[in-house]
Tab-separated table of C-alpha atoms in Angstrom:
chain	number	residue	atom	x	y	z
A	1	MET	CA	6.157	-29.291	30.329
A	2	ASN	CA	9.568	-29.806	31.932
A	3	LEU	CA	11.419	-26.456	32.161
A	4	THR	CA	14.638	-27.873	30.709
A	5	ILE	CA	12.968	-29.315	27.609
A	6	GLN	CA	10.825	-26.217	27.187
A	7	LEU	CA	13.953	-24.054	27.275
A	8	LEU	CA	15.697	-26.196	24.658
A	9	ARG	CA	12.689	-25.990	22.360
A	10	ALA	CA	12.342	-22.253	22.865
A	11	ILE	CA	15.943	-21.710	21.737
A	12	GLY	CA	16.036	-24.392	19.044
A	13	SER	CA	18.798	-26.512	17.487
A	14	PRO	CA	21.050	-26.005	14.446
A	15	PHE	CA	20.110	-29.560	13.445
A	16	VAL	CA	16.348	-28.926	13.400
A	17	THR	CA	14.408	-26.458	11.265
A	18	ARG	CA	13.167	-23.968	13.805
A	19	GLU	CA	9.428	-23.561	14.208
A	20	THR	CA	7.861	-20.622	16.019
A	21	VAL	CA	7.385	-21.559	19.663
A	22	SER	CA	4.620	-19.707	21.466
A	23	ILE	CA	5.635	-18.771	25.013
A	24	GLY	CA	3.456	-16.836	27.437
A	25	GLN	CA	4.863	-14.031	29.609
A	26	GLY	CA	4.684	-16.217	32.714
A	27	GLU	CA	6.645	-18.954	30.979
A	28	ILE	CA	9.198	-16.451	29.653
A	29	SER	CA	9.965	-15.389	33.226
A	30	ALA	CA	10.209	-18.984	34.489
A	31	LEU	CA	12.551	-19.920	31.645
A	32	TYR	CA	14.600	-16.789	32.350
A	33	GLN	CA	15.250	-18.012	35.905
A	34	HIS	CA	16.139	-21.462	34.557
A	35	SER	CA	18.577	-19.915	32.077
A	36	ILE	CA	20.306	-18.040	34.920
A	37	LYS	CA	20.879	-21.309	36.808
A	38	ASN	CA	22.269	-22.843	33.622
A	39	ARG	CA	24.686	-20.018	32.786
A	40	MET	CA	23.202	-19.057	29.416
A	41	VAL	CA	20.886	-16.155	30.192
A	42	PHE	CA	22.007	-13.829	27.366
A	43	TYR	CA	21.663	-16.555	24.754
A	44	TYR	CA	18.127	-17.224	25.977
A	45	LEU	CA	17.091	-13.547	25.988
A	46	ASN	CA	18.686	-12.968	22.587
A	47	ARG	CA	16.918	-15.962	21.023
A	48	ILE	CA	13.527	-15.017	22.434
A	49	GLY	CA	13.913	-11.566	20.886
A	50	GLU	CA	13.636	-8.128	22.448
A	51	LYS	CA	10.093	-7.473	21.174
A	52	ASN	CA	8.780	-10.556	22.990
A	53	LEU	CA	10.476	-10.028	26.345
A	54	GLY	CA	8.065	-7.599	27.982
A	55	GLU	CA	9.236	-6.857	31.534
A	56	LEU	CA	12.528	-8.642	30.841
A	57	THR	CA	13.571	-6.110	28.185
A	58	SER	CA	15.722	-4.137	30.633
A	59	PHE	CA	17.565	-7.351	31.581
A	60	TYR	CA	18.243	-8.038	27.903
A	61	GLU	CA	19.616	-4.516	27.392
A	62	ARG	CA	21.899	-4.921	30.406
A	63	GLU	CA	23.148	-8.288	29.181
A	64	TYR	CA	23.687	-6.970	25.650
A	65	LEU	CA	25.900	-4.180	26.997
A	66	LYS	CA	27.808	-6.776	29.018
A	67	TYR	CA	28.132	-8.935	25.877
A	68	SER	CA	29.780	-6.075	23.986
A	69	LYS	CA	32.087	-5.138	26.850
A	70	THR	CA	33.095	-8.789	27.303
A	71	HIS	CA	34.491	-8.905	23.772
A	72	ASP	CA	36.487	-5.754	24.479
A	73	ALA	CA	37.905	-7.309	27.661
A	74	ILE	CA	38.828	-10.548	25.876
A	75	SER	CA	40.585	-8.751	23.032
A	76	ARG	CA	42.303	-6.392	25.484
A	77	VAL	CA	44.018	-9.135	27.505
A	78	SER	CA	44.927	-11.157	24.420
A	79	GLN	CA	46.408	-8.124	22.659
A	80	ILE	CA	48.539	-7.191	25.688
A	81	LEU	CA	49.976	-10.706	25.832
A	82	THR	CA	50.499	-10.815	22.058
A	83	ASP	CA	52.340	-7.477	22.103
A	84	THR	CA	54.663	-8.948	24.754
A	85	ASN	CA	55.263	-12.091	22.657
A	86	ILE	CA	53.676	-14.375	25.260
A	87	GLU	CA	52.219	-17.505	23.656
A	88	HIS	CA	48.707	-18.001	24.977
A	89	ALA	CA	45.092	-18.818	24.147
A	90	VAL	CA	41.732	-17.784	25.540
A	91	ILE	CA	39.984	-21.028	26.576
A	92	LYS	CA	36.439	-21.998	27.658
A	93	THR	CA	35.312	-18.397	27.271
A	94	ILE	CA	34.158	-17.749	23.692
A	95	ARG	CA	31.276	-20.145	23.036
A	96	PRO	CA	29.721	-21.103	19.667
A	97	TYR	CA	26.661	-19.035	20.605
A	98	LYS	CA	26.163	-15.513	21.943
A	99	SER	CA	27.174	-15.522	25.591
A	100	THR	CA	28.391	-13.416	28.477
A	101	THR	CA	30.739	-14.549	31.217
A	102	VAL	CA	31.941	-13.590	34.693
A	103	ASP	CA	35.552	-14.491	33.918
A	104	ILE	CA	37.996	-14.865	31.044
A	105	ASP	CA	40.272	-17.911	31.075
A	106	VAL	CA	43.721	-17.692	29.480
A	107	ILE	CA	46.330	-20.458	29.291
A	108	ILE	CA	50.013	-19.479	29.019
A	109	PHE	CA	51.794	-22.037	26.852
A	110	GLY	CA	55.375	-21.279	27.816
A	111	VAL	CA	57.444	-22.309	30.829
A	112	GLU	CA	56.890	-20.912	34.329
A	113	SER	CA	58.969	-17.799	33.630
A	114	GLU	CA	56.582	-16.931	30.779
A	115	TYR	CA	53.633	-17.384	33.136
A	116	LYS	CA	55.216	-15.019	35.660
A	117	LYS	CA	56.017	-12.558	32.886
A	118	ALA	CA	52.349	-12.615	31.813
A	119	ILE	CA	51.195	-11.772	35.342
A	120	LEU	CA	53.692	-8.909	35.714
A	121	THR	CA	52.783	-7.571	32.270
A	122	LEU	CA	49.088	-7.451	33.109
A	123	LEU	CA	49.717	-5.907	36.519
A	124	SER	CA	51.727	-3.198	34.749
A	125	ALA	CA	48.707	-2.659	32.487
A	126	GLU	CA	46.638	-1.843	35.607
A	127	TYR	CA	44.966	-5.215	36.058
A	128	GLY	CA	44.282	-5.775	39.754
A	129	MET	CA	45.499	-8.786	41.729
A	130	LEU	CA	42.606	-10.773	43.238
A	131	GLY	CA	44.286	-14.024	44.235
A	132	GLN	CA	46.612	-16.889	43.347
A	133	GLY	CA	46.305	-20.656	43.368
A	134	PRO	CA	48.768	-23.477	42.712
A	135	GLN	CA	48.311	-23.301	38.924
A	136	SER	CA	46.550	-19.993	38.247
A	137	THR	CA	46.258	-16.307	39.101
A	138	THR	CA	43.035	-14.291	39.144
A	139	LEU	CA	43.174	-10.652	38.048
A	140	GLN	CA	40.590	-7.881	37.718
A	141	ASP	CA	40.077	-6.226	34.341
A	142	PRO	CA	40.948	-2.505	34.678
A	143	ARG	CA	37.838	-1.239	32.855
A	144	ILE	CA	34.869	-3.515	33.553
A	145	ASN	CA	33.751	-5.845	36.323
A	146	ILE	CA	35.134	-9.089	34.943
A	147	LYS	CA	37.818	-11.418	36.251
A	148	VAL	CA	40.719	-12.735	34.204
A	149	ASP	CA	42.105	-16.140	35.198
A	150	ILE	CA	45.643	-16.725	33.939
A	151	TYR	CA	46.550	-20.417	33.965
A	152	LYS	CA	50.014	-21.884	34.234
A	153	GLU	CA	48.377	-25.275	33.650
A	154	VAL	CA	44.798	-26.391	32.967
A	155	ALA	CA	44.202	-27.658	36.476
A	156	VAL	CA	42.056	-27.859	39.583
A	157	SER	CA	44.192	-27.019	42.602
A	158	HIS	CA	47.499	-28.826	41.828
A	159	ILE	CA	45.927	-31.482	39.582
A	160	VAL	CA	46.592	-30.937	35.870
A	161	TYR	CA	43.731	-32.449	33.873
A	162	LEU	CA	44.778	-31.355	30.372
A	163	ASP	CA	48.345	-31.105	29.083
A	164	LYS	CA	48.814	-27.608	27.676
A	165	ARG	CA	51.574	-28.894	25.386
A	166	LYS	CA	48.872	-30.737	23.435
A	167	LEU	CA	46.557	-27.720	23.478
A	168	ALA	CA	49.314	-25.512	22.029
A	169	ASN	CA	49.057	-27.443	18.757
A	170	PHE	CA	45.431	-26.318	18.436
A	171	SER	CA	45.935	-22.565	18.873
A	172	VAL	CA	44.418	-20.292	16.202
A	173	THR	CA	43.510	-16.638	15.729
A	174	LYS	CA	39.865	-15.548	15.640
A	175	LYS	CA	38.272	-12.192	14.871
A	176	LEU	CA	35.625	-11.128	17.391
A	177	PRO	CA	32.440	-9.161	16.595
A	178	ASN	CA	34.244	-5.969	17.743
A	179	GLY	CA	36.734	-6.452	14.893
A	180	GLU	CA	39.677	-7.358	17.146
A	181	SER	CA	41.675	-10.582	16.818
A	182	VAL	CA	42.392	-12.950	19.706
A	183	LYS	CA	44.280	-16.189	20.240
A	184	ILE	CA	41.894	-19.079	20.979
A	185	LEU	CA	41.710	-22.861	20.621
A	186	THR	CA	40.207	-24.700	17.666
A	187	PRO	CA	36.638	-25.979	18.171
A	188	GLU	CA	37.956	-29.527	18.771
A	189	ALA	CA	40.327	-28.509	21.571
A	190	ASP	CA	38.035	-25.922	23.144
A	191	LEU	CA	35.093	-28.351	23.296
A	192	ALA	CA	37.333	-30.976	24.900
A	193	THR	CA	38.509	-28.402	27.455
A	194	VAL	CA	34.933	-27.392	28.320
A	195	ILE	CA	33.976	-31.050	28.784
A	196	ALA	CA	36.958	-31.886	30.997
A	197	HIS	CA	36.379	-28.747	33.083
A	198	SER	CA	32.706	-29.635	33.524
A	199	ILE	CA	33.379	-33.042	35.073
A	200	ILE	CA	36.803	-32.857	36.677
A	201	LYS	CA	36.659	-29.344	38.086
A	202	GLU	CA	32.991	-28.349	38.395
A	203	HIS	CA	31.389	-31.838	38.802
A	204	MET	CA	28.339	-30.397	37.068
A	205	TYR	CA	26.624	-30.244	33.662
A	206	THR	CA	24.729	-27.040	32.828
A	207	LEU	CA	22.736	-26.181	29.722
A	208	SER	CA	25.489	-23.752	28.719
A	209	GLU	CA	27.572	-26.879	28.066
A	210	TYR	CA	24.718	-28.502	26.159
A	211	PHE	CA	24.604	-25.536	23.767
A	212	THR	CA	28.403	-25.498	23.563
A	213	PHE	CA	28.478	-29.172	22.543
A	214	VAL	CA	25.620	-28.850	20.041
A	215	GLY	CA	27.045	-25.623	18.626
A	216	TYR	CA	30.545	-27.031	18.168
A	217	LEU	CA	29.155	-30.144	16.462
A	218	THR	CA	28.622	-28.011	13.355
A	219	GLN	CA	32.299	-26.950	13.360
A	220	ILE	CA	34.502	-29.801	14.540
A	221	ASP	CA	36.435	-32.388	12.564
A	222	LEU	CA	35.267	-35.595	14.266
A	223	ASN	CA	38.457	-37.524	13.565
A	224	LYS	CA	40.636	-34.750	15.020
A	225	PHE	CA	38.302	-34.423	17.997
A	226	ILE	CA	38.323	-38.128	18.870
A	227	GLN	CA	42.076	-38.352	18.383
A	228	PHE	CA	42.550	-35.438	20.779
A	229	LEU	CA	40.303	-37.124	23.362
A	230	ILE	CA	42.336	-40.323	23.205
A	231	GLU	CA	45.709	-38.568	23.402
A	232	SER	CA	44.498	-36.395	26.293
A	233	ASN	CA	42.905	-39.260	28.276
A	234	ILE	CA	39.455	-37.693	28.477
A	235	THR	CA	37.263	-40.272	26.719
A	236	VAL	CA	35.266	-40.986	29.911
A	237	PRO	CA	34.294	-37.334	30.458
A	238	THR	CA	33.365	-36.989	26.784
A	239	GLN	CA	31.352	-40.226	26.756
A	240	THR	CA	29.389	-38.889	29.735
A	241	HIS	CA	28.933	-35.411	28.297
A	242	ALA	CA	27.891	-36.734	24.889
A	243	THR	CA	25.368	-39.132	26.456
A	244	ILE	CA	23.637	-36.357	28.410
A	245	THR	CA	23.665	-34.004	25.413
A	246	ALA	CA	22.140	-36.675	23.166
A	247	LEU	CA	19.413	-37.506	25.697
A	248	LEU	CA	18.424	-33.848	26.007
A	249	HIS	CA	18.434	-33.226	22.256
A	250	ASN	CA	16.415	-36.361	21.584
A	251	GLU	CA	13.846	-35.501	24.255
A	252	ALA	CA	13.451	-31.947	22.946
A	253	PHE	CA	13.549	-32.614	19.191
A	254	GLY	CA	13.002	-36.345	18.691
A	255	MET	CA	16.417	-37.004	17.147
A	256	VAL	CA	20.157	-37.154	17.875
A	257	PRO	CA	22.425	-35.145	15.529
A	258	LYS	CA	24.513	-37.486	13.373
A	259	PRO	CA	27.943	-36.197	14.483
A	260	LEU	CA	26.875	-36.639	18.116
A	261	GLN	CA	25.657	-40.163	17.394
A	262	ASP	CA	28.967	-40.895	15.655
A	263	ILE	CA	30.817	-39.867	18.839
A	264	LEU	CA	28.600	-42.138	20.938
A	265	ASP	CA	29.025	-45.028	18.493
A	266	TYR	CA	32.782	-44.734	19.001
A	267	LEU	CA	32.908	-44.060	22.758
A	268	GLY	CA	29.772	-45.862	23.909
A	269	GLU	CA	27.097	-44.491	26.247
A	270	ALA	CA	27.405	-43.606	29.938
A	271	THR	CA	24.495	-45.645	31.280
A	272	LEU	CA	24.832	-44.430	34.877
A	273	GLU	CA	24.465	-40.743	33.991
A	274	ALA	CA	21.759	-41.543	31.425
A	275	THR	CA	19.630	-43.128	34.157
A	276	LEU	CA	20.135	-40.139	36.463
A	277	VAL	CA	19.318	-37.537	33.807
A	278	MET	CA	16.200	-39.304	32.516
A	279	ASN	CA	14.705	-39.041	36.001
A	280	GLY	CA	13.128	-35.639	35.350
A	281	PHE	CA	15.801	-33.975	33.141
A	282	LYS	CA	16.731	-31.693	36.035
A	283	MET	CA	19.375	-29.153	35.105
A	284	PRO	CA	22.008	-28.317	36.216
A	285	HIS	CA	22.951	-31.960	36.661
A	286	LYS	CA	25.497	-33.103	39.237
A	287	TYR	CA	27.659	-35.970	38.057
A	288	HIS	CA	27.716	-39.152	40.082
A	289	PRO	CA	30.928	-39.497	42.171
A	290	LEU	CA	31.740	-42.696	40.249
A	291	THR	CA	31.784	-40.708	37.006
A	292	VAL	CA	34.168	-38.147	38.482
A	293	GLY	CA	36.325	-40.949	39.914
A	294	ARG	CA	36.519	-42.799	36.585
A	295	SER	CA	37.481	-39.547	34.856
A	296	MET	CA	40.255	-38.927	37.386
A	297	LEU	CA	41.599	-42.448	36.890
A	298	GLU	CA	41.713	-41.915	33.146
A	299	ILE	CA	43.594	-38.617	33.248
A	300	ALA	CA	46.089	-40.284	35.618
A	301	LYS	CA	47.365	-42.185	32.566
A	302	GLY	CA	49.167	-38.993	31.571
A	303	GLU	CA	52.579	-38.415	33.171
A	304	LYS	CA	51.978	-34.725	33.904
A	305	SER	CA	48.602	-35.449	35.530
A	306	ARG	CA	50.063	-38.316	37.563
A	307	LYS	CA	52.883	-36.154	38.924
A	308	SER	CA	50.465	-33.338	39.747
A	309	MET	CA	48.257	-35.762	41.684
A	310	ALA	CA	51.290	-36.786	43.733
A	311	ARG	CA	51.947	-33.096	44.515
A	312	GLN	CA	48.318	-32.709	45.538
A	313	LEU	CA	48.616	-35.608	47.993
A	314	LEU	CA	51.774	-34.128	49.487
A	315	ARG	CA	50.086	-30.748	49.917
A	316	MET	CA	47.167	-32.451	51.663
A	317	LEU	CA	49.575	-33.258	54.491
A	318	LYS	CA	49.582	-29.549	55.328
A	319	PRO	CA	46.556	-28.857	57.609
A	320	SER	CA	45.833	-25.334	56.331
A	321	PHE	CA	45.788	-26.509	52.703
A	322	THR	CA	43.610	-29.523	53.547
A	323	LYS	CA	41.113	-27.314	55.404
A	324	GLU	CA	40.733	-24.934	52.452
A	325	PHE	CA	40.596	-27.734	49.886
A	326	THR	CA	37.957	-29.623	51.904
A	327	LYS	CA	35.809	-26.480	52.184
A	328	LEU	CA	35.917	-25.949	48.422
A	329	PHE	CA	35.148	-29.619	47.783
A	330	LEU	CA	32.101	-29.536	50.082
A	331	ASP	CA	30.874	-26.367	48.379
A	332	HIS	CA	31.054	-28.236	45.069
A	333	LEU	CA	28.930	-31.056	46.481
A	334	THR	CA	26.150	-28.832	47.835
A	335	ARG	CA	25.786	-25.986	45.299
A	336	GLU	CA	23.026	-25.942	42.683
A	337	THR	CA	25.055	-24.217	39.975
A	338	TYR	CA	28.453	-22.525	39.493
């Protein structure tokens, strides 16, 4: 059986009554490697269950410790910013399933001075400086090996692909399993952010995004979600993402969840990506350049995105910037995962 479909069936779906799936030790190891490529290894190990993992038990224990420490790191950065009265939200980090991460993403909603204040505040709290980009700064958590990306705008290089002023209207407070409260986005806005990031920044669909989409389907208000997509000019990325998610769910479980079908009925299907995915269901899946291009054209409808694209073009006139940007772009084209 195809590894991708086998992995989906092993984990199950909230829209299908779960049946016991028998997996041999050899298959458990193969699916473990596939889950690593698809950025959802802890979810896989947790769903299989510690008593069934055999030689992978030590990996589960390591990931579980990381899972607990990740929540502490998320609540730590959010609490520091809250105590300093800096409006923010943790984005694309807390998924609707048990997950670990290599970085924590935080958007600062205020003006540039608030962004700079956030950086200085965290540096004063012993976060280490790792690097800066046009729209973000990467810091090192002072207690565990995890990066914290502080965003001035939701962007790739100079190009803003989601207007944070719209995201600010979807900020809420959530209590984590460690009992601490953090500022995050609503399921509608966070799912939209994950989708836009997948296509416009990463150019790649992983199974972590499949489980994010399916998991959020049980939480979102469809009308609010679709309205946000339209206002944010990201219907093309969502059409593509929804098409792939529906194909995978249908192949694994013989049905498409109704809320997902409702999204496709409204947006239509992305036939190009559907054809590519059905050729073996290989995951991670790299989006076709035409899909990325169409998504970029759509976000250019927004004034902030349009202006940021103009800044990007101006910066490309500088040889050193162009060299670095080209290297990163080529890395995106050749890598198997991110």
